[in-house]
């Protein structure tokens, strides 16, 4: 399998990399969850949030096996893939992550894929509710300026 790539001089993500990163729903959910943080967050907290969205329940109601599935796949696959593309910074010692410089390149595409998220879900409601307009509003504001 070919490695994810960026144009080394400009740090621009290639089209193939962008599409590969956003092709997986769990990775998109991780990105949605990270949007609200300006400090590193523990991957365990993100996994609870993502598992809640996947099963359309509050994070505190997520079954242990559902949480574990999200956490393990995030540690072993999704976060390393995002880190390789410089979309997140991952501190492997304390398992915390934060969005990094290339994350902004995904915003126009996240705006499109958000439209495919179920409108009657907790995810959709939370994306709308954060900061008044939520993630969708934040993305629209950034893209129109």
PDB file of C-alpha atoms in Angstrom:
ATOM      1  CA  UNK A   1       0.000   0.000   0.000  1.00  0.00           C
ATOM      2  CA  UNK A   2       1.297   3.438  -0.888  1.00  0.00           C
ATOM      3  CA  UNK A   3       2.078   5.828   1.962  1.00  0.00           C
ATOM      4  CA  UNK A   4       0.031   8.962   2.475  1.00  0.00           C
ATOM      5  CA  UNK A   5       1.828  11.876   0.924  1.00  0.00           C
ATOM      6  CA  UNK A   6       2.204  15.603   1.029  1.00  0.00           C
ATOM      7  CA  UNK A   7       4.026  17.943  -1.283  1.00  0.00           C
ATOM      8  CA  UNK A   8       7.173  18.367   0.839  1.00  0.00           C
ATOM      9  CA  UNK A   9       7.813  21.969  -0.154  1.00  0.00           C
ATOM     10  CA  UNK A  10       4.352  23.303   0.614  1.00  0.00           C
ATOM     11  CA  UNK A  11       3.049  20.658   3.057  1.00  0.00           C
ATOM     12  CA  UNK A  12      -0.028  20.412   0.861  1.00  0.00           C
ATOM     13  CA  UNK A  13      -1.974  17.197   1.144  1.00  0.00           C
ATOM     14  CA  UNK A  14      -2.435  15.367  -2.115  1.00  0.00           C
ATOM     15  CA  UNK A  15      -5.943  14.679  -3.382  1.00  0.00           C
ATOM     16  CA  UNK A  16      -5.421  10.949  -2.845  1.00  0.00           C
ATOM     17  CA  UNK A  17      -4.402  11.548   0.769  1.00  0.00           C
ATOM     18  CA  UNK A  18      -7.382  13.798   1.494  1.00  0.00           C
ATOM     19  CA  UNK A  19      -9.791  11.277   0.028  1.00  0.00           C
ATOM     20  CA  UNK A  20      -8.183   8.393   1.901  1.00  0.00           C
ATOM     21  CA  UNK A  21      -8.266  10.254   5.222  1.00  0.00           C
ATOM     22  CA  UNK A  22     -11.930  11.156   4.894  1.00  0.00           C
ATOM     23  CA  UNK A  23     -13.056   7.836   3.431  1.00  0.00           C
ATOM     24  CA  UNK A  24     -13.371   6.305   6.890  1.00  0.00           C
ATOM     25  CA  UNK A  25     -16.290   7.427   9.055  1.00  0.00           C
ATOM     26  CA  UNK A  26     -14.432   6.831  12.323  1.00  0.00           C
ATOM     27  CA  UNK A  27     -11.585   9.107  11.170  1.00  0.00           C
ATOM     28  CA  UNK A  28     -14.112  11.777  10.250  1.00  0.00           C
ATOM     29  CA  UNK A  29     -15.693  11.460  13.691  1.00  0.00           C
ATOM     30  CA  UNK A  30     -12.262  11.852  15.303  1.00  0.00           C
ATOM     31  CA  UNK A  31     -11.730  15.014  13.270  1.00  0.00           C
ATOM     32  CA  UNK A  32     -15.179  16.371  14.202  1.00  0.00           C
ATOM     33  CA  UNK A  33     -14.435  15.729  17.883  1.00  0.00           C
ATOM     34  CA  UNK A  34     -11.004  17.360  17.743  1.00  0.00           C
ATOM     35  CA  UNK A  35     -12.357  20.577  16.204  1.00  0.00           C
ATOM     36  CA  UNK A  36     -13.454  21.917  19.575  1.00  0.00           C
ATOM     37  CA  UNK A  37     -10.075  21.655  21.305  1.00  0.00           C
ATOM     38  CA  UNK A  38      -7.139  24.027  21.303  1.00  0.00           C
ATOM     39  CA  UNK A  39      -5.199  21.861  23.770  1.00  0.00           C
ATOM     40  CA  UNK A  40      -4.272  18.175  23.428  1.00  0.00           C
ATOM     41  CA  UNK A  41      -7.018  15.789  24.533  1.00  0.00           C
ATOM     42  CA  UNK A  42      -6.643  12.225  25.720  1.00  0.00           C
ATOM     43  CA  UNK A  43      -7.517   9.660  23.105  1.00  0.00           C
ATOM     44  CA  UNK A  44      -9.680   7.823  25.652  1.00  0.00           C
ATOM     45  CA  UNK A  45     -12.003  10.851  25.856  1.00  0.00           C
ATOM     46  CA  UNK A  46     -12.178  11.102  22.074  1.00  0.00           C
ATOM     47  CA  UNK A  47     -12.925   7.386  21.817  1.00  0.00           C
ATOM     48  CA  UNK A  48     -15.868   7.774  24.210  1.00  0.00           C
ATOM     49  CA  UNK A  49     -17.259  10.643  22.147  1.00  0.00           C
ATOM     50  CA  UNK A  50     -16.806   8.820  18.842  1.00  0.00           C
ATOM     51  CA  UNK A  51     -18.334   5.603  20.195  1.00  0.00           C
ATOM     52  CA  UNK A  52     -21.303   7.626  21.441  1.00  0.00           C
ATOM     53  CA  UNK A  53     -21.803   9.129  17.993  1.00  0.00           C
ATOM     54  CA  UNK A  54     -21.432   5.765  16.293  1.00  0.00           C
ATOM     55  CA  UNK A  55     -24.115   4.207  18.512  1.00  0.00           C
ATOM     56  CA  UNK A  56     -26.183   7.382  18.871  1.00  0.00           C
ATOM     57  CA  UNK A  57     -25.995   7.425  22.679  1.00  0.00           C
ATOM     58  CA  UNK A  58     -24.389   9.782  25.213  1.00  0.00           C
ATOM     59  CA  UNK A  59     -20.693   8.956  25.785  1.00  0.00           C
ATOM     60  CA  UNK A  60     -21.384   7.809  29.332  1.00  0.00           C
ATOM     61  CA  UNK A  61     -23.813   5.160  28.016  1.00  0.00           C
ATOM     62  CA  UNK A  62     -21.351   3.573  25.598  1.00  0.00           C
ATOM     63  CA  UNK A  63     -20.789  -0.130  26.268  1.00  0.00           C
ATOM     64  CA  UNK A  64     -17.241  -1.081  27.217  1.00  0.00           C
ATOM     65  CA  UNK A  65     -16.734  -3.268  24.133  1.00  0.00           C
ATOM     66  CA  UNK A  66     -17.954  -0.446  21.839  1.00  0.00           C
ATOM     67  CA  UNK A  67     -15.562   2.029  23.483  1.00  0.00           C
ATOM     68  CA  UNK A  68     -12.696  -0.456  23.315  1.00  0.00           C
ATOM     69  CA  UNK A  69     -13.267  -1.036  19.594  1.00  0.00           C
ATOM     70  CA  UNK A  70     -13.032   2.697  18.875  1.00  0.00           C
ATOM     71  CA  UNK A  71     -10.035   3.207  21.166  1.00  0.00           C
ATOM     72  CA  UNK A  72      -7.983   0.307  19.797  1.00  0.00           C
ATOM     73  CA  UNK A  73      -8.661   1.126  16.143  1.00  0.00           C
ATOM     74  CA  UNK A  74      -7.856   4.775  16.817  1.00  0.00           C
ATOM     75  CA  UNK A  75      -4.528   3.964  18.479  1.00  0.00           C
ATOM     76  CA  UNK A  76      -3.499   1.322  15.961  1.00  0.00           C
ATOM     77  CA  UNK A  77      -4.827   2.759  12.712  1.00  0.00           C
ATOM     78  CA  UNK A  78      -6.696   6.046  12.540  1.00  0.00           C
ATOM     79  CA  UNK A  79      -4.564   8.399  14.641  1.00  0.00           C
ATOM     80  CA  UNK A  80      -1.275   7.172  13.117  1.00  0.00           C
ATOM     81  CA  UNK A  81      -2.733   7.714   9.629  1.00  0.00           C
ATOM     82  CA  UNK A  82      -3.818  11.245  10.542  1.00  0.00           C
ATOM     83  CA  UNK A  83      -0.439  11.900  12.181  1.00  0.00           C
ATOM     84  CA  UNK A  84       1.454  10.638   9.110  1.00  0.00           C
ATOM     85  CA  UNK A  85      -0.392  13.248   7.046  1.00  0.00           C
ATOM     86  CA  UNK A  86       0.403  15.919   9.682  1.00  0.00           C
ATOM     87  CA  UNK A  87      -3.300  16.430  10.337  1.00  0.00           C
ATOM     88  CA  UNK A  88      -2.912  15.663  14.053  1.00  0.00           C
ATOM     89  CA  UNK A  89      -0.068  15.706  16.518  1.00  0.00           C
ATOM     90  CA  UNK A  90      -0.074  12.529  18.605  1.00  0.00           C
ATOM     91  CA  UNK A  91       1.817  12.229  21.872  1.00  0.00           C
ATOM     92  CA  UNK A  92       2.283   8.483  22.105  1.00  0.00           C
ATOM     93  CA  UNK A  93       3.508   8.633  25.712  1.00  0.00           C
ATOM     94  CA  UNK A  94       0.260   9.988  27.139  1.00  0.00           C
ATOM     95  CA  UNK A  95      -2.021   9.087  24.184  1.00  0.00           C
ATOM     96  CA  UNK A  96      -3.179  12.640  23.563  1.00  0.00           C
ATOM     97  CA  UNK A  97      -3.914  14.283  20.232  1.00  0.00           C
ATOM     98  CA  UNK A  98      -4.559  17.735  18.831  1.00  0.00           C
ATOM     99  CA  UNK A  99      -5.243  19.008  15.334  1.00  0.00           C
ATOM    100  CA  UNK A 100      -2.146  20.189  13.529  1.00  0.00           C
ATOM    101  CA  UNK A 101      -1.346  22.476  10.614  1.00  0.00           C
ATOM    102  CA  UNK A 102      -2.633  20.307   7.762  1.00  0.00           C
ATOM    103  CA  UNK A 103      -6.066  19.901   9.356  1.00  0.00           C
ATOM    104  CA  UNK A 104      -7.252  23.167   7.821  1.00  0.00           C
ATOM    105  CA  UNK A 105      -6.796  21.653   4.364  1.00  0.00           C
ATOM    106  CA  UNK A 106      -9.545  19.138   5.168  1.00  0.00           C
ATOM    107  CA  UNK A 107     -12.170  21.723   6.105  1.00  0.00           C
ATOM    108  CA  UNK A 108     -13.739  22.191   2.651  1.00  0.00           C
ATOM    109  CA  UNK A 109     -14.086  18.433   2.327  1.00  0.00           C
ATOM    110  CA  UNK A 110     -15.414  17.961   5.855  1.00  0.00           C
ATOM    111  CA  UNK A 111     -18.075  20.503   4.976  1.00  0.00           C
ATOM    112  CA  UNK A 112     -19.218  18.258   2.167  1.00  0.00           C
ATOM    113  CA  UNK A 113     -19.159  14.968   4.059  1.00  0.00           C
ATOM    114  CA  UNK A 114     -21.040  16.446   7.034  1.00  0.00           C
ATOM    115  CA  UNK A 115     -24.064  16.553   4.747  1.00  0.00           C
ATOM    116  CA  UNK A 116     -24.059  12.745   4.732  1.00  0.00           C
ATOM    117  CA  UNK A 117     -24.285  12.428   8.522  1.00  0.00           C
ATOM    118  CA  UNK A 118     -27.726  11.378   9.783  1.00  0.00           C
ATOM    119  CA  UNK A 119     -29.767  14.509  10.497  1.00  0.00           C
ATOM    120  CA  UNK A 120     -31.679  12.987  13.413  1.00  0.00           C
ATOM    121  CA  UNK A 121     -28.551  11.781  15.243  1.00  0.00           C
ATOM    122  CA  UNK A 122     -26.715  12.987  18.364  1.00  0.00           C
ATOM    123  CA  UNK A 123     -23.733  13.749  16.137  1.00  0.00           C
ATOM    124  CA  UNK A 124     -25.708  16.109  13.934  1.00  0.00           C
ATOM    125  CA  UNK A 125     -27.296  17.812  16.949  1.00  0.00           C
ATOM    126  CA  UNK A 126     -23.910  18.296  18.640  1.00  0.00           C
ATOM    127  CA  UNK A 127     -22.283  19.605  15.486  1.00  0.00           C
ATOM    128  CA  UNK A 128     -25.085  22.159  15.209  1.00  0.00           C
ATOM    129  CA  UNK A 129     -25.142  23.078  18.914  1.00  0.00           C
ATOM    130  CA  UNK A 130     -21.455  23.833  19.610  1.00  0.00           C
ATOM    131  CA  UNK A 131     -20.680  27.546  19.613  1.00  0.00           C
ATOM    132  CA  UNK A 132     -24.176  28.464  18.527  1.00  0.00           C
ATOM    133  CA  UNK A 133     -23.781  27.390  14.935  1.00  0.00           C
ATOM    134  CA  UNK A 134     -21.707  24.311  15.688  1.00  0.00           C
ATOM    135  CA  UNK A 135     -19.037  22.795  13.493  1.00  0.00           C
ATOM    136  CA  UNK A 136     -21.087  23.196  10.351  1.00  0.00           C
ATOM    137  CA  UNK A 137     -21.433  26.926  10.983  1.00  0.00           C
ATOM    138  CA  UNK A 138     -17.747  27.258  11.843  1.00  0.00           C
ATOM    139  CA  UNK A 139     -16.770  25.551   8.606  1.00  0.00           C
ATOM    140  CA  UNK A 140     -19.125  27.711   6.574  1.00  0.00           C
ATOM    141  CA  UNK A 141     -17.751  30.866   8.221  1.00  0.00           C
ATOM    142  CA  UNK A 142     -14.159  29.910   7.484  1.00  0.00           C
ATOM    143  CA  UNK A 143     -14.929  29.011   3.904  1.00  0.00           C
ATOM    144  CA  UNK A 144     -16.819  32.205   3.138  1.00  0.00           C
ATOM    145  CA  UNK A 145     -14.031  34.504   4.430  1.00  0.00           C
TER     146      UNK A 145
END
